[in-house]
Short mmCIF file of C-alpha atoms in Angstrom, two decimals:
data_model
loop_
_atom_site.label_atom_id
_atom_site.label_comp_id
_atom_site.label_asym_id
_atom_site.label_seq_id
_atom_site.Cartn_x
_atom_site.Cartn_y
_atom_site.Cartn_z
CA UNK W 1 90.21 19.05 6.56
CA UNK W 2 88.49 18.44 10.19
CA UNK W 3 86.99 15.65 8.49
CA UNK W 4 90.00 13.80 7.49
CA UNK W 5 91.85 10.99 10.31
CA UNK W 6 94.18 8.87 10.37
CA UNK W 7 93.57 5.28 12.19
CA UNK W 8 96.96 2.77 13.21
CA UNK W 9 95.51 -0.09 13.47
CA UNK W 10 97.48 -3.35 13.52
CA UNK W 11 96.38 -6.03 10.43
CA UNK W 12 97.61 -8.96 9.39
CA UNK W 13 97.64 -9.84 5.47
CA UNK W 14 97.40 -12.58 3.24
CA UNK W 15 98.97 -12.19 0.08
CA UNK W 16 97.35 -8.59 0.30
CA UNK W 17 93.96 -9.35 1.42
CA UNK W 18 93.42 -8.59 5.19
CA UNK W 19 92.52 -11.33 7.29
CA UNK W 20 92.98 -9.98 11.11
CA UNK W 21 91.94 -6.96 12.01
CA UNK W 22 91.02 -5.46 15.89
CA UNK W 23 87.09 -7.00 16.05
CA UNK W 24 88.20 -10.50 14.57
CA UNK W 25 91.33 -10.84 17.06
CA UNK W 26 88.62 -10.50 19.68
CA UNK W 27 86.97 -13.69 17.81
CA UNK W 28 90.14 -15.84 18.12
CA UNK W 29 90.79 -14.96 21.73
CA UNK W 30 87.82 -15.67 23.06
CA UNK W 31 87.87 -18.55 21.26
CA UNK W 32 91.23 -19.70 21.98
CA UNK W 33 89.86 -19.08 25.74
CA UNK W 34 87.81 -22.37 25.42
CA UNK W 35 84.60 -19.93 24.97
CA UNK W 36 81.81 -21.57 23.06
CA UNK W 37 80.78 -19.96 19.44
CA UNK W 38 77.48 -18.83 20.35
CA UNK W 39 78.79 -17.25 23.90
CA UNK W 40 81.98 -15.63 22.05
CA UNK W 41 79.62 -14.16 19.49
CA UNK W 42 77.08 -12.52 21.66
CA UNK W 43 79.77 -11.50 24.49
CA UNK W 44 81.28 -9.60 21.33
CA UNK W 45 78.12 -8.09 19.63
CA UNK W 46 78.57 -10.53 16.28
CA UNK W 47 75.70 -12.73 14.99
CA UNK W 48 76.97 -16.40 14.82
CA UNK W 49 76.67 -16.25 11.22
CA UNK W 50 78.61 -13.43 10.69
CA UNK W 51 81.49 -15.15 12.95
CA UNK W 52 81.47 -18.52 10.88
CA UNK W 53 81.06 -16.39 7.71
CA UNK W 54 84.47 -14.90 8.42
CA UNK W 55 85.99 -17.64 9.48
CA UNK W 56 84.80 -19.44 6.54
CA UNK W 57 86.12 -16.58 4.38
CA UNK W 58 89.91 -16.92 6.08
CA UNK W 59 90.24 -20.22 5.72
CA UNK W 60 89.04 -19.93 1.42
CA UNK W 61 92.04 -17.20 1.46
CA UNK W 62 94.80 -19.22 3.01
CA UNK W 63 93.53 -22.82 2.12
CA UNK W 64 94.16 -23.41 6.11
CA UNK W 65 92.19 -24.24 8.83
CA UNK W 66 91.84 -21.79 11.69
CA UNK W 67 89.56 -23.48 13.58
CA UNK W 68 88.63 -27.06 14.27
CA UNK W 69 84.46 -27.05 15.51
CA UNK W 70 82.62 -29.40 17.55
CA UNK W 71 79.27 -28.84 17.00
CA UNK W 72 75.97 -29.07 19.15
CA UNK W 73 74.88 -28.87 22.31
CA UNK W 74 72.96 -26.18 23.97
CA UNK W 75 76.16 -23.72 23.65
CA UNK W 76 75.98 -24.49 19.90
CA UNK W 77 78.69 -26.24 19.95
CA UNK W 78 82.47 -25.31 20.87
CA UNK W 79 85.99 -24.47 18.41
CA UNK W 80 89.33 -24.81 19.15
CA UNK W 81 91.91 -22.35 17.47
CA UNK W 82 93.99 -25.11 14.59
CA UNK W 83 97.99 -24.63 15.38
CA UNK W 84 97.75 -22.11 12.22
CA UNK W 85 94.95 -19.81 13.77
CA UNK W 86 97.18 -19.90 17.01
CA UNK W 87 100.16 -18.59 14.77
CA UNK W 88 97.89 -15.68 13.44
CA UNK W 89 96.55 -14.54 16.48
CA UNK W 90 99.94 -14.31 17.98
CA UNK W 91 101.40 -12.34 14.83
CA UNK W 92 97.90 -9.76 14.89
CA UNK W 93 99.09 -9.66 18.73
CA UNK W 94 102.88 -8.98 18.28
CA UNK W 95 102.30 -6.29 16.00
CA UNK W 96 99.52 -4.70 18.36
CA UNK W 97 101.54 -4.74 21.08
CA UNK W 98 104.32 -3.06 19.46
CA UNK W 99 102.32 -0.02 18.07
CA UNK W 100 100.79 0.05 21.87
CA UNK W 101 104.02 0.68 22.83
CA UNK W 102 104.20 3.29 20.23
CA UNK W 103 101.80 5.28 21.66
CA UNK W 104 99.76 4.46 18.60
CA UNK W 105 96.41 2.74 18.90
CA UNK W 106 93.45 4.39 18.60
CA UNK W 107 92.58 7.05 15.98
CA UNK W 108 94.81 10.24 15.25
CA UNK W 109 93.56 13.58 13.87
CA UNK W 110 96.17 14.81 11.53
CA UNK W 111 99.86 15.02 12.95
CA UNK W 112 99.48 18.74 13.07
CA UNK W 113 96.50 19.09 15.18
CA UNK W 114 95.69 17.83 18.80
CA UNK W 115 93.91 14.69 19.50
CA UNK W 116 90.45 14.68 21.03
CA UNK W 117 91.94 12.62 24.21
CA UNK W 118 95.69 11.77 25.80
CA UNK W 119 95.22 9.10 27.69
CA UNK W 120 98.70 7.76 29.17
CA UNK W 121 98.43 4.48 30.72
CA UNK W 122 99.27 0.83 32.59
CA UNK W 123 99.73 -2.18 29.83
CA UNK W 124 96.87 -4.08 29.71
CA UNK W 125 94.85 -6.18 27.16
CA UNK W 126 91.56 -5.32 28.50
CA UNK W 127 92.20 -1.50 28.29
CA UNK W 128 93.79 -1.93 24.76
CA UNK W 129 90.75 -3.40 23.68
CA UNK W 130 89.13 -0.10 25.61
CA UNK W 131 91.24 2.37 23.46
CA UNK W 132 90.20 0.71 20.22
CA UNK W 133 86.72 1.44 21.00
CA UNK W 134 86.80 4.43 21.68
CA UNK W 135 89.08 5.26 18.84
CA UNK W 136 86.37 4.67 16.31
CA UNK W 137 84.55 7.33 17.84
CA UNK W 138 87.39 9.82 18.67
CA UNK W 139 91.15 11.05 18.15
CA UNK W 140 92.85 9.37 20.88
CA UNK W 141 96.68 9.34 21.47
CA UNK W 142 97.47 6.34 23.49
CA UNK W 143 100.80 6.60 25.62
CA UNK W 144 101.59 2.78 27.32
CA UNK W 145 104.10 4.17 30.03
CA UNK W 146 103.51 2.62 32.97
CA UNK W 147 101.47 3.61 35.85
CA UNK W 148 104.00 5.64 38.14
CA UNK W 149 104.89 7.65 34.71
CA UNK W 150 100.83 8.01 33.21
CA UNK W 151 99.63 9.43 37.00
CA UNK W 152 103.04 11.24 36.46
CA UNK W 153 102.08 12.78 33.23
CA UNK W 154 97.96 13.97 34.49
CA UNK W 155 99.74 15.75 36.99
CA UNK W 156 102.11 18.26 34.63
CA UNK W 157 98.85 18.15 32.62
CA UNK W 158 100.31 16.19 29.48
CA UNK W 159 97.32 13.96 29.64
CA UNK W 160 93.51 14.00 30.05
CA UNK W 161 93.14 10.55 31.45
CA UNK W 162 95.70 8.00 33.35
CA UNK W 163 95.19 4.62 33.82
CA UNK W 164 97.01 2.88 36.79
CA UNK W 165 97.13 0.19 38.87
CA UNK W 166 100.17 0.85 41.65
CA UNK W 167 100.51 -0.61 44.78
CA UNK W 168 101.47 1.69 47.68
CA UNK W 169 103.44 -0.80 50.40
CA UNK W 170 102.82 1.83 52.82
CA UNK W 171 99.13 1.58 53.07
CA UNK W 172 98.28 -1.84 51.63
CA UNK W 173 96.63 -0.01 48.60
CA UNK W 174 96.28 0.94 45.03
CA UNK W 175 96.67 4.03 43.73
CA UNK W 176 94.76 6.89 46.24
CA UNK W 177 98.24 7.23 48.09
CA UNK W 178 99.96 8.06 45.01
CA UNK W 179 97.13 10.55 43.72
CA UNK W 180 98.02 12.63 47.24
CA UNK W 181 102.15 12.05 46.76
CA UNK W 182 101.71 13.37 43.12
CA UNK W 183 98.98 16.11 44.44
CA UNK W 184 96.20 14.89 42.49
CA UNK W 185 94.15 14.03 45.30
CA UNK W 186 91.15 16.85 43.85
CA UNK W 187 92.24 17.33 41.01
CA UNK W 188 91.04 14.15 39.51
CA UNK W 189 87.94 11.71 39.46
CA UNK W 190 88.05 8.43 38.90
CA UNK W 191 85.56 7.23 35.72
CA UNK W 192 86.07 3.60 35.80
CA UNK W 193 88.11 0.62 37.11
CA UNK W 194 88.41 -3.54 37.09
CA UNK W 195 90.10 -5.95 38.95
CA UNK W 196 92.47 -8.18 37.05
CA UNK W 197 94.75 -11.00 38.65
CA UNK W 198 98.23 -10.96 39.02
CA UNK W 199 100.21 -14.19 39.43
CA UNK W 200 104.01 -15.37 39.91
CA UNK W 201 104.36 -17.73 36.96
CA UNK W 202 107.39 -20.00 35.83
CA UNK W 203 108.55 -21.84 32.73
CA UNK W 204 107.11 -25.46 31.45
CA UNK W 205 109.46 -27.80 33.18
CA UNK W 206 109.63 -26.07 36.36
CA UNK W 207 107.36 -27.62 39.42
CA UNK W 208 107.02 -25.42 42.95
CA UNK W 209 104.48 -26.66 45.98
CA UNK W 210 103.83 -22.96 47.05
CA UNK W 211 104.99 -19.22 46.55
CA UNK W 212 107.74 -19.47 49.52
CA UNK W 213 109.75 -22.20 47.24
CA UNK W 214 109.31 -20.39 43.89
CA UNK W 215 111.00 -17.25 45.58
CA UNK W 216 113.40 -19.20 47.13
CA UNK W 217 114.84 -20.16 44.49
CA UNK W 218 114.30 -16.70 42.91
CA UNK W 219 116.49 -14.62 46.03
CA UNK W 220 119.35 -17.82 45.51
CA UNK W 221 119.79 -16.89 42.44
CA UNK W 222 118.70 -19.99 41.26
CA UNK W 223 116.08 -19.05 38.46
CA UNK W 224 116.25 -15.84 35.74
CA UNK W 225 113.63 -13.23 36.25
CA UNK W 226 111.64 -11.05 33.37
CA UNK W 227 110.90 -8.11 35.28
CA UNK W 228 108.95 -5.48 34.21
CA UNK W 229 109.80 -1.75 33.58
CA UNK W 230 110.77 0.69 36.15
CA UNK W 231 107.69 3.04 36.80
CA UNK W 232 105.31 0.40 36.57
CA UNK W 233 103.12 -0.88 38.72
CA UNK W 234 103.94 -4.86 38.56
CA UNK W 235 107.46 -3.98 39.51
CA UNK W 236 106.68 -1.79 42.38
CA UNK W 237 104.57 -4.69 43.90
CA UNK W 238 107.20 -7.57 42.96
CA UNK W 239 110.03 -5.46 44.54
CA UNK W 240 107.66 -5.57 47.98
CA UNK W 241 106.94 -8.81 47.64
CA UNK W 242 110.96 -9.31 46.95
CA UNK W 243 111.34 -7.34 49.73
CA UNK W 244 109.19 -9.17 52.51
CA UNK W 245 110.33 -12.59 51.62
CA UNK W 246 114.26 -11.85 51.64
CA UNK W 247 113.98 -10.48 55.05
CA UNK W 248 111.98 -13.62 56.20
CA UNK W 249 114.29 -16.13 55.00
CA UNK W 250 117.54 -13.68 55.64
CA UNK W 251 119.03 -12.91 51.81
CA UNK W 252 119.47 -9.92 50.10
CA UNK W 253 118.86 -9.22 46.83
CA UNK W 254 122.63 -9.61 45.55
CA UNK W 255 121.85 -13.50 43.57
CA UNK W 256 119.09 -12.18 42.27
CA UNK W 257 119.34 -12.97 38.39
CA UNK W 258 117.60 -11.16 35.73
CA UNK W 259 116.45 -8.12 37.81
CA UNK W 260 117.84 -5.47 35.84
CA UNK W 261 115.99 -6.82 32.74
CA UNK W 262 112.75 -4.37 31.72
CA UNK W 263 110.02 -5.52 29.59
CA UNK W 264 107.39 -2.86 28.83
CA UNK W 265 104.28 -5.40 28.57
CA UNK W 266 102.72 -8.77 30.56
CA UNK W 267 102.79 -10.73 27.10
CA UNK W 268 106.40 -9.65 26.48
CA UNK W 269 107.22 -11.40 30.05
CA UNK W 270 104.94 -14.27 29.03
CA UNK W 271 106.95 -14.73 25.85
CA UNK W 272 110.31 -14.56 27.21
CA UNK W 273 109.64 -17.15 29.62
CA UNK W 274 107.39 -19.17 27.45
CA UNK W 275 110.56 -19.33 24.84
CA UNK W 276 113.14 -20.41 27.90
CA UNK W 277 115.08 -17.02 27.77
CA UNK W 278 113.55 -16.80 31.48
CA UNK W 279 112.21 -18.61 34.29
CA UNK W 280 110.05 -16.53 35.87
CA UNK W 281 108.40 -13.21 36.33
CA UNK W 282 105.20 -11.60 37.49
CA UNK W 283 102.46 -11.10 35.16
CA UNK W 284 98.45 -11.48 34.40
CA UNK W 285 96.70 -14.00 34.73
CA UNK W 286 95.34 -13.96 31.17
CA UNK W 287 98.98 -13.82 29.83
CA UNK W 288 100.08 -17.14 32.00
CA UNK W 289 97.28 -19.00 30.56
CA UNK W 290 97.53 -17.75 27.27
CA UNK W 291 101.55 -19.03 26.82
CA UNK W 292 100.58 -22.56 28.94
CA UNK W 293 102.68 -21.11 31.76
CA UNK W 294 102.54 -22.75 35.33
CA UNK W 295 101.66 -19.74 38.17
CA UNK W 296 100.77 -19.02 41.53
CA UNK W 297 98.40 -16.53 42.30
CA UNK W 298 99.56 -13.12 44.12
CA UNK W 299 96.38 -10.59 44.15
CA UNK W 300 94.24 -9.31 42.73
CA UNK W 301 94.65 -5.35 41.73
CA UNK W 302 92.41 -2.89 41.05
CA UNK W 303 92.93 -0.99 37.61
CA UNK W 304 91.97 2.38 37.73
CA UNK W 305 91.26 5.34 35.15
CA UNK W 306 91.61 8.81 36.71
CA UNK W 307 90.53 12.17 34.42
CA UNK W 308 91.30 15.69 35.21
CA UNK W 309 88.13 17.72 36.62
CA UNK W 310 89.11 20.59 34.63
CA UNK W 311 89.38 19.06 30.94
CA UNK W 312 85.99 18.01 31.08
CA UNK W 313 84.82 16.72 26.84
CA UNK W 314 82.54 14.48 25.24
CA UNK W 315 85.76 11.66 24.25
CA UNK W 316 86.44 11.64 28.38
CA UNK W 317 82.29 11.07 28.81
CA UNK W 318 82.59 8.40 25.99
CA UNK W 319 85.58 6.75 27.73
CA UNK W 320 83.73 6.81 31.46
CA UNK W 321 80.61 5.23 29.27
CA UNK W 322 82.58 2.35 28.14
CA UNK W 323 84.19 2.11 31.53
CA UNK W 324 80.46 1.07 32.99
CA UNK W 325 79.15 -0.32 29.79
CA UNK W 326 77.66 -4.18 29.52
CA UNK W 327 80.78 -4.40 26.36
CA UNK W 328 83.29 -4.23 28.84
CA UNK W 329 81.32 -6.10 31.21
CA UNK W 330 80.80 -9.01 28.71
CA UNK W 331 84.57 -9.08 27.77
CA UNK W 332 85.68 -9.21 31.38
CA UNK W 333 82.98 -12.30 31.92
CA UNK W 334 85.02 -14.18 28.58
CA UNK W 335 88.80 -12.80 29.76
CA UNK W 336 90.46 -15.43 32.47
CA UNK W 337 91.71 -13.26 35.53
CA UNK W 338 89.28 -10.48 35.24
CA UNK W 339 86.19 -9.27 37.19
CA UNK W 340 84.44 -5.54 38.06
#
């Protein structure tokens, strides 16, 4: 019975024959990111045949085009996601998200017995594409609850491995201070990190000449914010920079409109404000550019992976592996707003 998993794994359908799965959403980002065929396919560890083979194979099941190619050139040529691949891609990445939130990508033993890894963690595309990885190696239960609750959880020991990136206003940094306020500080080592981009973006329709007149407009009251959840790290650094610029122009946060609101991922901000339900709201990089969404940058973070010394396996060496592997430094080369 040892032998016997269980994977969730989000996949779209046509008609009952798959056409999305985890690898071949990775095709239709990077494509969708403007990324030639030929770069997309070795960033991705997929011969160009095999790419166009599937592709080819999509399109013969749904008797649409997913992708319009321009061929040639030394890049072998470039593709642009049709409005129907577009549609896909954000269906395979609805669903994903949702079973992220779950606490259910990855691979699972069965119910009754204990996954190989807990790793509780920051939302973040990059990292999700981490945890499928390693799931195909190892029983991982995946817990997407913010960074103040996943460093939270290491230290009452309900997880191997937490993934953070919050901002300490204090010291000007990311995560050490909270590793000593949560007593963590030598208990823990850190087995990998990036730096991703965070940026203040705002609806189509909206035009701002600089940050100090997007949260303006923001403290009057004059725009709706999608904020994040409480716990995690993107609030904790939009409430300082909330902070700072209501005591330099002399308002309080009383106008402020849409501040209560918590959404538990960047492409759940991206959406709402991308569909008009909101104005504005801090999020990634990737996400802005991925809904179209005007922005102006903030900082960048540092997103950091912290294990406990004393629950020392072969799924936490895996994960440290991956961490520092030239995968993840491929996909952060073909993701906009990433870099080691």
């Amino acid at each position: 019975m040892e032998e016997i998993s269980v994977r969730f794994e989000a996949l779209v359908e046509y008609r009952g024959e798959k056409i999305i799965d985890s690898e071949f959403a990775r095709i239709l980002r990077a494509l969708n990111e403007g990324k030639s065929l030929i770069s997309a396919s070795k960033a991705l560890g997929i011969s160009y045949a095999s790419l166009w083979n599937t592709i080819a194979k999509i399109e013969r099941l749904t008797g649409r085009k997913i992708v319009e190619a321009k061929r040639g050139g030394r890049e072998g040529g470039r593709a642009e996601l049709t409005e129907f691949g577009k549609k896909l891609l954000e269906i395979y990445e609805r669903a994903n998200a949702k079973l992220e939130e779950l606490g259910l990508i990855g691979k699972l033993q069965k119910i009754s017995e204990k996954p190989e890894i807990v790793i509780a963690h920051s939302h973040d595309p990059v990292f999700s594409a981490v945890l499928e990885k390693i799931g195909e190696n190892f029983s991982v239960k995946s817990l997407c609850v913010g960074s103040g609750m996943a460093l939270a959880m290491l230290t009452l020991g309900e997880a191997d491995i937490a993934c953070s990136h919050i901002y300490d206003p204090e010291s000007g940094s990311y995560n050490s201070a909270y590793l000593e306020k949560l007593w963590l500080k030598g208990r823990v080592e850190k087995i990998g990190s990036f730096q991703r981009e965070l940026v203040l973006a705002y609806r189509r329709g909206l035009d701002f000449a600089n940050l100090n007149d997007l949260l303006s407009e923001i403290l009057r009251g004059k725009l709706r914010i999608a904020n994040r959840n409480r716990g995690s790290g993107t609030r904790i650094l939009f409430d300082q920079i909330l902070s700072d610029y209501s005591k330099s122009l002399g308002l309080g946060f009383e106008a402020l409109q849409g501040y209560e609101t918590e959404f538990y991922t960047h492409e759940e901000v991206a959406r709402q404000i991308s569909s008009s339900n909101f104005d504005a709201g801090v999020l990634l990089r990737y996400y802005a550019e991925k809904y179209g969404l005007k922005a102006i940058h903030l900082t960048w973070e540092s997103y950091e992976c912290f294990a406990l010394k004393n629950r020392a396996s072969k799924a936490i060496d895996h994960l440290e592996e991956l961490l520092h592997s030239d995968w993840l430094k491929s996909l952060l080369m073909i993701t906009p707003g990433y870099s080691l």
